[in-house]
Coordinates of C-alpha atoms and ligand atoms in Angstrom, one line a residue:
M1 CA 129.3 74.9 93.1
D2 CA 128.0 72.1 95.0
K3 CA 124.3 71.5 95.1
I4 CA 122.1 70.0 97.4
K5 CA 119.1 68.1 96.3
V6 CA 116.2 67.6 99.4
T7 CA 112.6 65.5 98.6
G8 CA 110.3 66.4 101.2
G9 CA 107.7 64.7 103.7
R10 CA 109.8 62.7 105.8
P11 CA 109.5 63.4 109.7
L12 CA 113.0 63.0 111.7
H13 CA 113.9 60.4 113.8
G14 CA 117.0 60.3 116.1
R15 CA 119.9 62.1 117.5
I16 CA 121.8 65.3 115.8
D17 CA 125.0 65.6 117.7
I18 CA 125.6 69.8 117.9
G19 CA 129.2 70.8 117.1
G20 CA 131.0 73.9 118.7
A21 CA 130.0 77.3 117.9
K22 CA 131.5 79.2 114.8
N23 CA 130.7 82.3 116.6
A24 CA 132.8 81.7 119.3
A25 CA 135.3 79.7 117.8
L26 CA 136.3 82.6 115.3
P27 CA 137.3 84.8 118.2
L28 CA 138.5 82.1 120.2
M29 CA 141.3 81.8 117.2
A30 CA 142.4 85.6 117.0
A31 CA 142.9 85.2 120.9
A32 CA 145.9 83.1 120.5
L33 CA 147.8 86.4 119.0
L34 CA 147.6 88.3 122.7
T35 CA 149.8 85.6 123.9
E36 CA 153.3 83.7 122.5
E37 CA 152.3 80.4 124.7
K38 CA 150.2 78.0 122.8
L39 CA 146.4 78.1 123.5
T40 CA 144.4 74.9 122.5
L41 CA 141.1 75.0 121.5
S42 CA 138.5 71.7 121.7
N43 CA 135.3 71.2 120.4
L44 CA 136.3 73.1 117.2
P45 CA 133.6 72.6 114.6
H46 CA 134.7 71.4 110.9
L47 CA 133.7 74.7 108.6
A48 CA 135.0 76.6 106.1
D49 CA 135.2 79.7 108.3
I50 CA 137.2 78.0 110.9
A51 CA 139.5 77.0 107.6
T52 CA 139.4 80.8 106.4
M53 CA 140.5 82.0 110.1
A54 CA 143.3 79.8 110.1
H55 CA 144.5 80.6 106.9
L56 CA 144.5 84.0 108.0
L57 CA 146.3 83.5 111.4
S58 CA 148.7 81.0 109.8
H59 CA 149.4 84.1 107.1
L60 CA 150.4 86.3 109.9
G61 CA 152.8 83.4 111.2
V62 CA 150.5 81.4 114.0
A63 CA 151.8 78.0 113.9
I64 CA 148.5 76.0 113.8
S65 CA 148.4 72.0 114.4
M66 CA 145.4 70.0 114.3
D67 CA 145.2 67.5 116.8
G68 CA 142.5 65.4 115.3
S69 CA 139.2 65.1 117.1
S70 CA 138.9 65.3 120.9
P71 CA 137.2 62.5 122.7
A72 CA 136.4 65.2 125.4
E73 CA 133.4 64.5 127.3
G74 CA 131.9 62.4 124.1
H75 CA 132.3 65.7 121.4
Q76 CA 133.4 65.1 118.6
G77 CA 135.3 68.8 117.5
R78 CA 138.6 68.9 116.5
V79 CA 141.1 70.0 118.5
M80 CA 143.7 73.3 117.4
G81 CA 146.5 74.4 118.7
L82 CA 147.5 77.9 118.0
D83 CA 151.0 78.9 118.9
A84 CA 151.6 83.2 117.9
K85 CA 155.4 83.3 119.7
G86 CA 156.5 83.5 115.7
V87 CA 154.6 86.1 114.3
K88 CA 155.9 89.2 112.2
D89 CA 153.1 90.2 110.3
I90 CA 150.3 92.7 111.2
V91 CA 148.4 92.7 107.6
A92 CA 145.1 91.1 107.4
P93 CA 144.7 91.1 103.5
Y94 CA 142.0 92.1 101.2
D95 CA 141.6 88.7 99.6
I96 CA 141.3 87.2 103.1
V97 CA 138.9 89.6 104.9
R98 CA 136.6 90.2 102.2
R99 CA 135.5 86.2 102.3
M100 CA 135.1 86.6 105.9
R101 CA 134.1 89.9 107.5
A102 CA 135.0 88.3 111.0
S103 CA 138.4 88.2 110.2
L104 CA 138.2 91.8 111.6
V105 CA 138.3 90.4 114.9
V106 CA 142.2 90.1 115.1
L107 CA 142.6 93.7 114.9
G108 CA 142.2 94.2 118.8
P109 CA 144.6 91.1 119.5
L110 CA 147.2 92.4 116.7
L111 CA 147.1 96.1 118.2
A112 CA 147.3 95.3 121.5
R113 CA 150.1 92.7 121.4
F114 CA 152.1 94.3 118.7
G115 CA 151.3 98.0 119.0
R116 CA 150.0 98.0 115.2
A117 CA 147.6 96.5 113.3
K118 CA 147.1 96.7 109.1
V119 CA 143.3 95.1 108.8
S120 CA 141.4 95.0 105.2
L121 CA 138.1 96.8 105.3
P122 CA 135.7 94.0 105.0
G123 CA 133.3 95.9 102.6
G124 CA 129.7 94.5 102.9
C125 CA 128.0 91.3 102.5
A126 CA 124.8 90.0 101.6
I127 CA 122.8 91.4 104.8
G128 CA 123.7 94.7 104.9
T129 CA 126.6 97.0 104.6
R130 CA 127.9 96.3 108.0
P131 CA 130.5 99.0 108.9
I132 CA 132.8 99.0 111.6
D133 CA 133.1 102.6 113.3
I134 CA 132.2 101.2 116.6
H135 CA 135.0 99.1 116.6
L136 CA 137.5 102.1 115.4
K137 CA 135.8 104.5 117.8
A138 CA 136.1 102.8 120.8
L139 CA 140.0 101.2 120.0
E140 CA 140.5 105.7 119.4
A141 CA 139.0 105.9 123.0
M142 CA 142.3 103.5 124.3
G143 CA 144.4 105.9 122.4
A144 CA 144.7 103.8 119.3
Q145 CA 145.8 106.0 116.1
I146 CA 143.6 105.2 113.2
T147 CA 143.7 105.9 109.5
L148 CA 141.9 104.2 106.6
D149 CA 144.0 104.3 103.5
E150 CA 143.6 102.2 100.0
G151 CA 140.5 100.0 101.8
Y152 CA 142.6 99.1 104.6
V153 CA 142.6 100.3 108.6
L154 CA 145.8 100.9 109.7
A155 CA 145.8 101.2 113.5
E156 CA 148.5 102.2 115.8
A157 CA 149.6 102.3 119.6
P158 CA 153.1 102.6 119.7
K159 CA 152.9 103.6 123.7
G160 CA 150.3 100.6 123.8
L161 CA 146.4 101.1 124.6
Q162 CA 145.5 103.2 127.7
G163 CA 142.2 101.8 129.8
A164 CA 139.5 103.6 128.6
E165 CA 135.5 103.9 130.0
I166 CA 133.5 103.4 126.9
T167 CA 130.1 103.2 125.9
F168 CA 128.9 101.7 122.5
P169 CA 126.2 103.3 120.9
K170 CA 124.7 100.2 119.4
V171 CA 125.1 96.6 121.1
S172 CA 128.1 95.0 118.1
V173 CA 129.3 91.5 119.1
G174 CA 132.5 92.3 117.0
A175 CA 133.3 95.4 118.4
T176 CA 132.7 93.7 122.2
E177 CA 134.8 91.0 121.4
N178 CA 137.6 93.2 119.8
L179 CA 137.5 95.8 122.7
L180 CA 137.5 92.8 125.2
M181 CA 141.0 91.7 123.6
A182 CA 142.6 94.8 123.4
A183 CA 141.6 95.8 126.7
S184 CA 143.3 92.5 128.2
L185 CA 146.4 93.9 127.6
A186 CA 146.2 97.5 127.8
N187 CA 147.8 99.6 130.7
G188 CA 144.9 100.2 133.5
T189 CA 141.1 99.6 133.9
T190 CA 138.9 99.5 130.6
I191 CA 135.2 99.6 131.2
L192 CA 132.9 98.4 128.1
H193 CA 129.3 99.9 128.8
N194 CA 126.3 98.6 126.5
S195 CA 128.4 95.2 125.5
A196 CA 127.3 92.3 123.7
R197 CA 125.7 89.6 126.2
E198 CA 126.1 86.3 123.7
P199 CA 127.1 83.5 125.0
E200 CA 129.6 83.7 122.4
V201 CA 131.2 86.7 123.8
S202 CA 130.9 85.2 127.2
D203 CA 132.4 82.1 125.8
L204 CA 135.8 84.5 124.8
A205 CA 136.1 86.6 128.0
E206 CA 136.0 83.1 130.0
C207 CA 138.7 81.7 127.9
L208 CA 140.7 85.3 128.2
V209 CA 140.4 84.6 131.8
A210 CA 141.5 81.2 131.7
M211 CA 145.0 82.8 129.8
G212 CA 145.0 85.6 132.8
A213 CA 143.2 88.2 131.8
K214 CA 141.4 89.8 134.8
I215 CA 137.5 90.4 133.6
E216 CA 134.8 91.0 135.8
G217 CA 130.9 91.0 134.9
I218 CA 130.9 88.5 132.1
G219 CA 127.7 87.8 130.9
N220 CA 126.5 91.5 131.9
S221 CA 126.4 94.7 129.7
T222 CA 128.9 96.2 131.7
L223 CA 132.3 94.5 131.0
I224 CA 135.4 95.6 133.4
I225 CA 139.0 94.6 132.0
H226 CA 142.0 95.1 134.1
G227 CA 144.8 95.1 131.6
Q228 CA 147.6 92.3 132.5
K229 CA 151.2 92.9 130.8
K230 CA 150.9 89.4 129.6
L231 CA 148.5 86.7 129.1
H232 CA 149.8 82.9 129.3
G233 CA 148.4 79.7 127.1
A234 CA 145.6 77.5 128.0
D235 CA 143.8 75.0 126.8
Y236 CA 140.0 75.8 126.4
K237 CA 136.7 73.9 125.2
I238 CA 134.4 75.9 122.8
I239 CA 130.8 76.4 123.7
A240 CA 128.2 74.5 121.7
D241 CA 126.6 76.0 118.7
R242 CA 123.2 77.2 119.8
I243 CA 122.2 78.7 116.5
E244 CA 122.7 75.2 115.1
A245 CA 120.5 73.8 117.8
G246 CA 117.9 75.9 117.1
T247 CA 118.0 75.1 113.4
Y248 CA 117.8 71.3 113.7
A249 CA 115.0 72.0 116.6
I250 CA 112.7 73.3 113.8
A251 CA 113.3 70.8 111.4
A252 CA 112.4 68.4 114.1
L253 CA 109.0 70.3 114.7
M254 CA 108.8 71.0 110.9
T255 CA 108.6 67.5 109.8
N256 CA 106.8 66.2 112.6
G257 CA 109.5 64.4 114.0
H258 CA 111.3 63.5 117.4
L259 CA 114.7 64.9 117.5
E260 CA 117.4 64.4 120.4
I261 CA 119.6 67.9 120.0
A262 CA 122.8 66.8 121.9
G263 CA 125.8 68.0 123.3
I264 CA 124.3 71.5 124.1
S265 CA 123.3 72.8 127.7
P266 CA 119.3 74.2 127.2
S267 CA 120.2 77.6 129.2
I268 CA 121.9 79.1 126.3
L269 CA 119.3 78.7 124.0
G270 CA 117.2 81.2 125.8
V271 CA 114.0 82.6 124.0
T272 CA 114.6 80.3 121.2
L273 CA 113.0 77.4 123.5
D274 CA 110.1 79.9 124.4
A275 CA 109.7 80.4 120.6
L276 CA 109.5 77.0 119.5
R277 CA 107.4 75.8 122.7
N278 CA 104.8 78.9 121.7
S279 CA 104.7 77.3 118.3
G280 CA 103.9 73.9 119.2
A281 CA 106.9 72.4 120.2
H282 CA 107.4 69.8 123.3
I283 CA 110.7 69.9 124.6
E284 CA 112.3 68.1 127.0
E285 CA 115.2 69.4 128.7
K286 CA 117.9 67.4 130.0
T287 CA 121.5 68.3 131.1
D288 CA 123.4 68.2 127.6
S289 CA 120.8 68.3 125.1
I290 CA 116.7 68.9 124.4
I291 CA 114.3 66.4 122.8
V292 CA 111.8 68.3 120.7
S293 CA 108.5 67.0 118.9
R294 CA 105.4 68.9 118.4
K295 CA 103.2 69.1 121.2
D296 CA 100.0 70.0 118.9
K297 CA 98.8 68.6 115.5
I298 CA 99.3 72.2 113.9
I299 CA 101.9 74.7 114.5
H300 CA 101.0 77.9 115.7
P301 CA 101.6 81.5 114.1
M302 CA 104.3 83.3 115.9
E303 CA 104.8 87.1 116.5
L304 CA 109.0 87.7 117.0
T305 CA 111.4 90.5 116.6
T306 CA 115.0 90.0 116.6
D307 CA 117.1 91.7 119.3
P308 CA 120.6 91.5 120.9
Y309 CA 121.0 88.5 123.8
P310 CA 119.3 87.5 125.6
G311 CA 116.4 88.5 122.9
F312 CA 115.5 86.5 119.8
A313 CA 118.4 86.1 117.8
T314 CA 119.0 87.5 114.1
D315 CA 120.3 84.1 113.6
M316 CA 117.5 82.5 114.0
Q317 CA 115.3 84.5 111.9
A318 CA 115.4 83.1 108.5
Q319 CA 114.6 79.7 110.1
M320 CA 111.7 80.5 112.5
M321 CA 110.2 82.2 108.9
A322 CA 110.6 78.5 107.2
L323 CA 108.2 77.3 110.5
A324 CA 106.1 80.2 110.1
T325 CA 105.1 79.8 106.3
I326 CA 103.5 76.1 107.3
A327 CA 101.7 77.4 110.7
D328 CA 98.2 77.6 110.7
G329 CA 97.3 81.2 110.6
T330 CA 99.3 84.9 110.2
S331 CA 102.5 85.7 111.4
H332 CA 104.8 88.6 111.9
I333 CA 109.1 88.6 112.1
S334 CA 110.9 91.9 112.3
E335 CA 114.5 92.2 111.6
T336 CA 115.9 94.9 113.7
I337 CA 119.5 93.8 113.8
F338 CA 120.0 94.0 109.9
E339 CA 119.0 95.9 107.1
N340 CA 118.4 93.4 104.4
R341 CA 118.2 90.2 106.2
F342 CA 115.0 89.0 104.4
M343 CA 117.0 87.6 101.2
H344 CA 115.4 84.0 102.1
V345 CA 111.9 85.9 101.1
P346 CA 111.8 85.2 97.4
E347 CA 113.3 82.0 97.1
L348 CA 110.3 80.9 100.1
L349 CA 107.8 82.6 97.8
R350 CA 109.3 80.4 94.7
M351 CA 108.3 77.4 97.2
G352 CA 104.7 78.7 97.3
A353 CA 105.3 80.6 100.6
D354 CA 102.5 83.6 101.3
I355 CA 105.1 86.2 102.5
H356 CA 105.0 90.1 102.2
I357 CA 107.5 92.3 103.4
D358 CA 106.6 96.0 104.9
G359 CA 109.9 97.8 105.7
H360 CA 111.6 95.7 108.5
T361 CA 108.6 93.4 109.2
A362 CA 107.6 90.2 107.0
T363 CA 104.2 89.3 107.4
I364 CA 103.9 85.5 106.8
H365 CA 100.1 83.8 105.9
G366 CA 100.7 79.9 106.8
V367 CA 99.9 77.6 103.7
P368 CA 99.0 73.9 103.9
K369 CA 102.0 72.6 101.6
L370 CA 105.1 74.1 100.2
K371 CA 106.1 72.9 97.1
S372 CA 109.4 71.9 95.8
A373 CA 111.6 74.2 93.3
E374 CA 115.1 75.4 92.1
V375 CA 116.5 77.8 94.7
M376 CA 119.3 79.8 95.9
A377 CA 121.6 80.8 98.6
T378 CA 122.6 83.7 99.9
D379 CA 123.6 83.7 102.9
L380 CA 124.6 81.3 105.6
R381 CA 121.4 81.3 107.6
A382 CA 119.2 82.0 104.6
S383 CA 120.4 79.1 102.8
V384 CA 119.9 76.6 105.7
S385 CA 116.1 77.9 105.9
L386 CA 115.5 76.9 102.5
V387 CA 116.8 73.5 103.3
L388 CA 114.3 73.7 106.0
A389 CA 111.1 74.4 103.9
A390 CA 112.6 71.8 101.6
L391 CA 112.3 69.0 104.3
V392 CA 108.3 69.5 104.2
A393 CA 107.9 70.8 100.7
E394 CA 106.2 68.4 97.9
G395 CA 108.9 67.1 95.4
T396 CA 112.6 67.3 95.2
T397 CA 113.9 70.7 95.9
T398 CA 117.4 71.8 94.5
L399 CA 119.3 74.3 96.7
N400 CA 122.4 75.8 94.5
R401 CA 125.4 77.7 96.0
V402 CA 125.4 75.3 99.3
Y403 CA 128.7 76.8 100.2
H404 CA 127.2 79.4 101.8
I405 CA 126.1 76.4 104.4
D406 CA 129.3 75.0 104.7
R407 CA 130.6 78.4 106.4
G408 CA 127.8 77.1 109.5
Y409 CA 126.8 74.1 109.3
E410 CA 128.9 70.9 109.6
R411 CA 128.0 68.0 107.4
V412 CA 124.4 69.4 107.0
E413 CA 123.2 66.8 104.7
E414 CA 125.0 63.8 106.4
K415 CA 123.7 65.1 109.8
L416 CA 119.7 64.9 108.2
K417 CA 120.2 61.8 106.7
A418 CA 121.3 60.2 109.8
V419 CA 117.9 61.0 111.1
G420 CA 115.7 60.2 107.8
A421 CA 115.6 63.1 105.4
Q422 CA 116.0 62.4 101.7
I423 CA 118.7 64.8 101.0
E424 CA 121.9 64.5 99.2
R425 CA 124.7 66.5 97.9
V426 CA 125.7 66.9 94.5
R427 CA 129.3 67.9 93.5
G428 CA 129.2 70.7 90.9
S429 CA 131.7 71.2 88.6
Ligands
EPZ501 C1 128.2 88.8 114.8 O1 128.3 89.7 113.4 C2 127.6 87.6 114.1 N1 128.7 86.9 113.4 C3 126.6 87.3 112.9 O2 126.5 85.7 112.9 C4 125.4 88.0 113.8 O3 124.4 87.7 113.2 C5 126.0 89.2 114.5 O4 126.8 89.3 115.5 C6 124.4 89.8 115.8 O5 124.3 88.6 116.2 C7 130.4 86.5 114.2 O6 130.2 86.2 115.3 C8 131.4 86.1 113.3 P1 127.3 93.0 115.2 P2 128.8 91.1 114.3 O7 128.6 93.6 115.1 O8 129.5 91.0 115.3 C9 125.8 97.0 113.1 C10 126.0 84.3 111.2 O9 125.1 84.6 110.7 N2 127.5 98.0 113.4 O10 127.0 92.4 116.4 O11 129.6 92.0 112.7 C11 126.0 95.9 112.5 O12 125.9 96.6 110.7 C12 126.5 85.8 111.2 O13 126.8 82.9 111.9 C13 128.1 99.1 113.1 O14 126.6 99.8 112.9 O15 127.6 91.7 114.4 C14 124.5 95.4 112.5 O16 123.7 96.3 111.6 C15 126.0 87.0 110.6 N3 129.0 99.7 113.2 C16 124.3 95.4 114.2 O17 125.3 96.6 114.5 C17 129.9 98.4 113.8 O18 131.4 99.2 114.0 C18 125.2 94.2 114.7 O19 126.2 94.2 114.2 C19 129.8 97.2 114.2 C20 128.3 96.7 113.8

C-alpha cells in the first residue's frame, strides 16, 4: 500500500485547479441507466471511486467510453460516454458495493427503467452503520415490492413505479438522489419533502432535466417530479468539488500561504467561506475562483456544528478540525450527521494536538506547533485532515493507507507539491 510523506513548514503559494465533484459524478453516472441513449459527462474527476462506479456500470452492461480530457472552459476533467442501451443485468454485486457504498445509487434507476433491481446491502463503514431504510421505505411508497435476502435488496415494480407524496424522516443525500431518478420515469407525479439540498443533488436534478425529466423546486427541500415515459441522452458538465476546494483553502490558511483555488464558483462554497473568514482567512471571491490567505497573524478558534446543506458540511468537519488544532484558543466542533466521524482525532493526538471528545462534540485546545508522526488514514476526509496537519507539523509525517485519499482527491501530492509543499508518495509493495 502506498504511503505519503510530508515535511511540514512550507507556506503554499500558487494556484490549484479544482476537479469535478466526486459526490455529483457518482449519481450522474448512475443516471445513464435511465435511458437507452448516450449520456456524456465532462469535467469528470479521475478518482478511485469513479473507476469503481464505471466498473459496476459496465458489469451491468453499460458501454463506457473515456474520451480523454475535455478542454471545455479550461477544465481538465475527463469526458466519459455512457450508453445503457445494452443493459441486461440488474444485479449490483457484493464485491463491488462493499467497496463503495455510493453504488447504492443504481437502485432507483435500475428499478425505474427495468422494473427490477438487486443490489447488495452496502454494509457499514468507518464513519457509521449507514443504513438504507430511508431509500427502501420511499421506494415502497412508490409501489416497489422490497425483499431482503442473503445480504441483497431485491426491489420489484412489474407495473412500473407510481408517483407518490413522500416525506423523508431525515435528510439523506443518497435517498434523495435514488428517489429523484426513480420518480423521473414513474407513472404520475412524485413530491419529495425534506429532500437534501446539497449542490451535488441539484446537479443531478439539472442533468435529469437536460435528459427530459420534469422537475420543480431544484435547490429546495420540496422537489416535484412529473414522471416521463422515457428520458433521452444529454451532454452534461459536472459541478466543481466544493469539498476539495474547501480542503485546499484550509491548507492555504494553515500554512500562512496564498492560494488561488480555481475552477469553482464561490457561491456553492456557502458557509465554508464564512467559517474560514471567521477563522482569520482573507478570501477574495472571483467569478470562477477564490484567493485565500491569512487576514490576521493568528488563526481564531471556531464553534461549528455539522448540518445538511446549506449548513456546515460534515465532509468538511475533519479538515476544519485540523485547522482548529493550531488556532489561538479553544474550539468546539459537533458532528450531527454520522455517529462515528471522529476517527481522525486519535491520529491528530499522535501529532501533538490537544482534543477531547464528549459524545458528538470535540473540544480542541489550539497548540503552538504540531509534531510529525507515523499516522493511519481511516476514511476519506479523516485522511486528508492528516495531510493538512502534516503540512504545518515539525518534521516529516508518514501517512499510511493513502488509498482512502485517492478515493476523493485527485493527485493530491502533485497538486500540493506544485504550490510548494514538501510531499511525496512512496509506492507500496
Ligand atoms: C453522501 O452520503 C455523501 N456521499 C457523503 O460523502 C456525505 O458525507 C453525506 O452524503 C452527507 O452529506 C456521496 O454523495 C457519495 P446520507 P450518503 O444518506 O448519501 C443516515 C464523502 O466523504 N441514513 O445523507 O450515504 C446516515 O446513516 C462522503 O465524500 C439513514 O439513517 O449520506 C447518516 O447518518 C462520506 N438511513 C445520515 O442519514 C438511510 O436510508 C446522512 O446520510 C440513509 C441515510
